[in-house]
């Protein structure tokens, strides 16, 4: 019995290094899975912020544009970095949708909002890409492209004014 104990002198350095190597491989795999899950969660958080804001902004623009007077709708392409859409409603209110300083704004010009100074109601903020407006005959196309933290959301709608 004593002879058996004398032959086992403990762990060798090689065995210890192998155990440390296996633990490092295991921890590396756990960290890789954790970092992928964390990145996926962060993408989900950003999308949960952008998508509802974008949909609300698009719904508001669509609702207002359906009550626009025929012939009052203008899509203007100034020297500014983005186009804007301006129209009048049956109640003689003039609205302008425009992109200013990472925000999509709605300016009620008939109530004194000055679009040149970025005045108006913020529809969506924190986006870095302007909204695109096109007007073809009686159909208005709005393409809302929102980029936040490298996540791109693109929503499109077509509106035909009733009046």
PDB file of C-alpha atoms in Angstrom:
ATOM      1  CA  UNK A   1       0.000   0.000   0.000  1.00  0.00           C
ATOM      2  CA  UNK A   2       2.822   2.348   0.854  1.00  0.00           C
ATOM      3  CA  UNK A   3       4.520   1.525  -2.380  1.00  0.00           C
ATOM      4  CA  UNK A   4       1.442   2.632  -4.340  1.00  0.00           C
ATOM      5  CA  UNK A   5       1.330   6.013  -2.639  1.00  0.00           C
ATOM      6  CA  UNK A   6       5.004   6.602  -3.278  1.00  0.00           C
ATOM      7  CA  UNK A   7       4.553   6.048  -7.019  1.00  0.00           C
ATOM      8  CA  UNK A   8       1.834   8.723  -7.262  1.00  0.00           C
ATOM      9  CA  UNK A   9       3.714  11.933  -6.778  1.00  0.00           C
ATOM     10  CA  UNK A  10       0.906  14.323  -7.819  1.00  0.00           C
ATOM     11  CA  UNK A  11       0.132  16.127 -11.053  1.00  0.00           C
ATOM     12  CA  UNK A  12       2.854  16.763 -13.534  1.00  0.00           C
ATOM     13  CA  UNK A  13       3.407  20.158 -15.092  1.00  0.00           C
ATOM     14  CA  UNK A  14       2.172  18.844 -18.423  1.00  0.00           C
ATOM     15  CA  UNK A  15      -1.124  17.698 -16.903  1.00  0.00           C
ATOM     16  CA  UNK A  16      -1.578  21.090 -15.243  1.00  0.00           C
ATOM     17  CA  UNK A  17      -0.943  22.926 -18.520  1.00  0.00           C
ATOM     18  CA  UNK A  18      -3.456  20.688 -20.325  1.00  0.00           C
ATOM     19  CA  UNK A  19      -6.131  21.448 -17.724  1.00  0.00           C
ATOM     20  CA  UNK A  20      -5.471  25.200 -18.007  1.00  0.00           C
ATOM     21  CA  UNK A  21      -5.626  24.978 -21.812  1.00  0.00           C
ATOM     22  CA  UNK A  22      -8.949  23.114 -21.699  1.00  0.00           C
ATOM     23  CA  UNK A  23     -10.391  25.687 -19.281  1.00  0.00           C
ATOM     24  CA  UNK A  24      -9.260  28.524 -21.568  1.00  0.00           C
ATOM     25  CA  UNK A  25     -10.919  26.878 -24.574  1.00  0.00           C
ATOM     26  CA  UNK A  26     -14.125  26.384 -22.588  1.00  0.00           C
ATOM     27  CA  UNK A  27     -14.142  29.997 -21.353  1.00  0.00           C
ATOM     28  CA  UNK A  28     -13.431  31.255 -24.884  1.00  0.00           C
ATOM     29  CA  UNK A  29     -16.456  29.368 -26.223  1.00  0.00           C
ATOM     30  CA  UNK A  30     -18.683  30.676 -23.433  1.00  0.00           C
ATOM     31  CA  UNK A  31     -17.500  34.253 -24.059  1.00  0.00           C
ATOM     32  CA  UNK A  32     -18.099  33.949 -27.822  1.00  0.00           C
ATOM     33  CA  UNK A  33     -21.666  32.741 -27.266  1.00  0.00           C
ATOM     34  CA  UNK A  34     -22.262  35.497 -24.695  1.00  0.00           C
ATOM     35  CA  UNK A  35     -20.929  38.260 -26.964  1.00  0.00           C
ATOM     36  CA  UNK A  36     -23.067  37.076 -29.908  1.00  0.00           C
ATOM     37  CA  UNK A  37     -26.152  37.029 -27.683  1.00  0.00           C
ATOM     38  CA  UNK A  38     -25.370  40.497 -26.324  1.00  0.00           C
ATOM     39  CA  UNK A  39     -24.887  41.951 -29.824  1.00  0.00           C
ATOM     40  CA  UNK A  40     -28.158  40.398 -30.952  1.00  0.00           C
ATOM     41  CA  UNK A  41     -29.950  41.860 -27.946  1.00  0.00           C
ATOM     42  CA  UNK A  42     -28.536  45.334 -28.669  1.00  0.00           C
ATOM     43  CA  UNK A  43     -29.774  45.113 -32.286  1.00  0.00           C
ATOM     44  CA  UNK A  44     -33.220  44.207 -30.987  1.00  0.00           C
ATOM     45  CA  UNK A  45     -33.251  47.169 -28.606  1.00  0.00           C
ATOM     46  CA  UNK A  46     -32.334  49.606 -31.391  1.00  0.00           C
ATOM     47  CA  UNK A  47     -34.987  48.163 -33.698  1.00  0.00           C
ATOM     48  CA  UNK A  48     -37.579  48.381 -30.932  1.00  0.00           C
ATOM     49  CA  UNK A  49     -36.775  52.096 -30.656  1.00  0.00           C
ATOM     50  CA  UNK A  50     -36.766  52.883 -34.385  1.00  0.00           C
ATOM     51  CA  UNK A  51     -39.681  50.867 -35.773  1.00  0.00           C
ATOM     52  CA  UNK A  52     -42.497  52.294 -33.593  1.00  0.00           C
ATOM     53  CA  UNK A  53     -41.245  55.870 -34.057  1.00  0.00           C
ATOM     54  CA  UNK A  54     -41.009  55.364 -37.816  1.00  0.00           C
ATOM     55  CA  UNK A  55     -44.471  53.847 -38.074  1.00  0.00           C
ATOM     56  CA  UNK A  56     -46.051  56.632 -36.019  1.00  0.00           C
ATOM     57  CA  UNK A  57     -44.337  59.279 -38.171  1.00  0.00           C
ATOM     58  CA  UNK A  58     -45.450  57.572 -41.382  1.00  0.00           C
ATOM     59  CA  UNK A  59     -49.036  57.209 -40.102  1.00  0.00           C
ATOM     60  CA  UNK A  60     -49.194  60.886 -39.134  1.00  0.00           C
ATOM     61  CA  UNK A  61     -47.900  61.993 -42.521  1.00  0.00           C
ATOM     62  CA  UNK A  62     -50.322  59.670 -44.308  1.00  0.00           C
ATOM     63  CA  UNK A  63     -53.291  60.892 -42.287  1.00  0.00           C
ATOM     64  CA  UNK A  64     -52.510  64.559 -42.924  1.00  0.00           C
ATOM     65  CA  UNK A  65     -51.802  64.037 -46.617  1.00  0.00           C
ATOM     66  CA  UNK A  66     -55.147  62.377 -47.273  1.00  0.00           C
ATOM     67  CA  UNK A  67     -56.828  65.673 -46.370  1.00  0.00           C
ATOM     68  CA  UNK A  68     -54.608  67.774 -48.657  1.00  0.00           C
ATOM     69  CA  UNK A  69     -56.153  70.044 -51.274  1.00  0.00           C
ATOM     70  CA  UNK A  70     -55.568  69.002 -54.847  1.00  0.00           C
ATOM     71  CA  UNK A  71     -53.007  71.200 -56.502  1.00  0.00           C
ATOM     72  CA  UNK A  72     -51.470  72.316 -53.198  1.00  0.00           C
ATOM     73  CA  UNK A  73     -48.999  69.438 -52.877  1.00  0.00           C
ATOM     74  CA  UNK A  74     -45.404  70.314 -53.652  1.00  0.00           C
ATOM     75  CA  UNK A  75     -42.297  68.211 -53.380  1.00  0.00           C
ATOM     76  CA  UNK A  76     -39.401  70.635 -53.341  1.00  0.00           C
ATOM     77  CA  UNK A  77     -35.744  69.875 -53.793  1.00  0.00           C
ATOM     78  CA  UNK A  78     -33.879  72.875 -52.403  1.00  0.00           C
ATOM     79  CA  UNK A  79     -30.138  73.169 -51.969  1.00  0.00           C
ATOM     80  CA  UNK A  80     -30.606  71.771 -48.475  1.00  0.00           C
ATOM     81  CA  UNK A  81     -29.507  68.205 -47.876  1.00  0.00           C
ATOM     82  CA  UNK A  82     -33.012  66.800 -48.194  1.00  0.00           C
ATOM     83  CA  UNK A  83     -36.261  67.366 -50.058  1.00  0.00           C
ATOM     84  CA  UNK A  84     -39.389  68.478 -48.290  1.00  0.00           C
ATOM     85  CA  UNK A  85     -43.091  68.083 -48.845  1.00  0.00           C
ATOM     86  CA  UNK A  86     -45.466  71.001 -48.461  1.00  0.00           C
ATOM     87  CA  UNK A  87     -49.257  71.043 -48.819  1.00  0.00           C
ATOM     88  CA  UNK A  88     -52.430  72.814 -47.703  1.00  0.00           C
ATOM     89  CA  UNK A  89     -55.499  71.206 -46.170  1.00  0.00           C
ATOM     90  CA  UNK A  90     -59.169  72.089 -46.604  1.00  0.00           C
ATOM     91  CA  UNK A  91     -58.976  74.049 -43.331  1.00  0.00           C
ATOM     92  CA  UNK A  92     -56.367  76.312 -45.023  1.00  0.00           C
ATOM     93  CA  UNK A  93     -53.530  75.014 -42.874  1.00  0.00           C
ATOM     94  CA  UNK A  94     -50.176  74.728 -44.597  1.00  0.00           C
ATOM     95  CA  UNK A  95     -47.880  71.909 -43.495  1.00  0.00           C
ATOM     96  CA  UNK A  96     -44.311  71.084 -44.394  1.00  0.00           C
ATOM     97  CA  UNK A  97     -42.538  67.815 -43.667  1.00  0.00           C
ATOM     98  CA  UNK A  98     -38.782  68.169 -43.702  1.00  0.00           C
ATOM     99  CA  UNK A  99     -35.548  66.751 -42.337  1.00  0.00           C
ATOM    100  CA  UNK A 100     -33.506  68.999 -40.053  1.00  0.00           C
ATOM    101  CA  UNK A 101     -30.594  68.135 -37.746  1.00  0.00           C
ATOM    102  CA  UNK A 102     -31.228  64.352 -37.499  1.00  0.00           C
ATOM    103  CA  UNK A 103     -34.959  64.879 -37.016  1.00  0.00           C
ATOM    104  CA  UNK A 104     -38.004  64.531 -39.260  1.00  0.00           C
ATOM    105  CA  UNK A 105     -40.212  67.503 -38.467  1.00  0.00           C
ATOM    106  CA  UNK A 106     -43.733  68.625 -39.246  1.00  0.00           C
ATOM    107  CA  UNK A 107     -44.036  72.407 -39.455  1.00  0.00           C
ATOM    108  CA  UNK A 108     -47.459  74.048 -39.323  1.00  0.00           C
ATOM    109  CA  UNK A 109     -46.588  77.139 -41.347  1.00  0.00           C
ATOM    110  CA  UNK A 110     -50.047  78.663 -40.964  1.00  0.00           C
ATOM    111  CA  UNK A 111     -49.520  78.730 -37.177  1.00  0.00           C
ATOM    112  CA  UNK A 112     -46.125  80.416 -37.428  1.00  0.00           C
ATOM    113  CA  UNK A 113     -43.621  77.547 -37.388  1.00  0.00           C
ATOM    114  CA  UNK A 114     -40.445  78.548 -39.225  1.00  0.00           C
ATOM    115  CA  UNK A 115     -38.872  75.571 -41.034  1.00  0.00           C
ATOM    116  CA  UNK A 116     -35.701  77.519 -41.752  1.00  0.00           C
ATOM    117  CA  UNK A 117     -34.925  77.511 -38.008  1.00  0.00           C
ATOM    118  CA  UNK A 118     -35.958  73.912 -37.396  1.00  0.00           C
ATOM    119  CA  UNK A 119     -39.260  74.778 -35.741  1.00  0.00           C
ATOM    120  CA  UNK A 120     -42.080  72.282 -35.728  1.00  0.00           C
ATOM    121  CA  UNK A 121     -43.271  69.055 -34.187  1.00  0.00           C
ATOM    122  CA  UNK A 122     -40.687  66.285 -34.084  1.00  0.00           C
ATOM    123  CA  UNK A 123     -42.050  63.155 -35.736  1.00  0.00           C
ATOM    124  CA  UNK A 124     -38.925  61.031 -35.373  1.00  0.00           C
ATOM    125  CA  UNK A 125     -35.514  61.890 -33.959  1.00  0.00           C
ATOM    126  CA  UNK A 126     -32.090  60.342 -33.861  1.00  0.00           C
ATOM    127  CA  UNK A 127     -32.076  59.246 -37.491  1.00  0.00           C
ATOM    128  CA  UNK A 128     -29.286  60.075 -39.889  1.00  0.00           C
ATOM    129  CA  UNK A 129     -30.949  59.682 -43.276  1.00  0.00           C
ATOM    130  CA  UNK A 130     -33.520  62.047 -44.748  1.00  0.00           C
ATOM    131  CA  UNK A 131     -36.972  60.958 -45.838  1.00  0.00           C
ATOM    132  CA  UNK A 132     -37.655  60.723 -49.554  1.00  0.00           C
ATOM    133  CA  UNK A 133     -40.833  62.171 -51.043  1.00  0.00           C
ATOM    134  CA  UNK A 134     -41.991  61.656 -54.626  1.00  0.00           C
ATOM    135  CA  UNK A 135     -45.136  62.996 -56.237  1.00  0.00           C
ATOM    136  CA  UNK A 136     -46.413  61.366 -59.400  1.00  0.00           C
ATOM    137  CA  UNK A 137     -49.711  62.726 -60.668  1.00  0.00           C
ATOM    138  CA  UNK A 138     -52.113  62.089 -57.820  1.00  0.00           C
ATOM    139  CA  UNK A 139     -50.001  59.591 -55.860  1.00  0.00           C
ATOM    140  CA  UNK A 140     -47.495  60.556 -53.179  1.00  0.00           C
ATOM    141  CA  UNK A 141     -44.813  58.060 -52.200  1.00  0.00           C
ATOM    142  CA  UNK A 142     -43.038  58.460 -48.887  1.00  0.00           C
ATOM    143  CA  UNK A 143     -39.959  56.365 -48.175  1.00  0.00           C
ATOM    144  CA  UNK A 144     -38.818  56.719 -44.591  1.00  0.00           C
ATOM    145  CA  UNK A 145     -35.291  55.410 -44.088  1.00  0.00           C
ATOM    146  CA  UNK A 146     -34.071  55.484 -40.514  1.00  0.00           C
ATOM    147  CA  UNK A 147     -30.512  54.580 -39.591  1.00  0.00           C
ATOM    148  CA  UNK A 148     -29.555  54.425 -35.950  1.00  0.00           C
ATOM    149  CA  UNK A 149     -26.467  52.687 -34.567  1.00  0.00           C
ATOM    150  CA  UNK A 150     -25.825  50.953 -37.919  1.00  0.00           C
ATOM    151  CA  UNK A 151     -29.359  49.517 -38.007  1.00  0.00           C
ATOM    152  CA  UNK A 152     -31.364  50.403 -41.107  1.00  0.00           C
ATOM    153  CA  UNK A 153     -35.154  50.469 -41.159  1.00  0.00           C
ATOM    154  CA  UNK A 154     -36.968  51.335 -44.380  1.00  0.00           C
ATOM    155  CA  UNK A 155     -40.727  51.931 -44.505  1.00  0.00           C
ATOM    156  CA  UNK A 156     -42.656  52.978 -47.592  1.00  0.00           C
ATOM    157  CA  UNK A 157     -46.217  54.095 -48.176  1.00  0.00           C
ATOM    158  CA  UNK A 158     -48.239  55.472 -51.058  1.00  0.00           C
ATOM    159  CA  UNK A 159     -50.970  58.004 -50.437  1.00  0.00           C
ATOM    160  CA  UNK A 160     -53.660  59.385 -52.671  1.00  0.00           C
ATOM    161  CA  UNK A 161     -55.269  62.590 -51.375  1.00  0.00           C
ATOM    162  CA  UNK A 162     -59.054  62.410 -51.137  1.00  0.00           C
ATOM    163  CA  UNK A 163     -59.766  66.009 -52.091  1.00  0.00           C
TER     164      UNK A 163
END
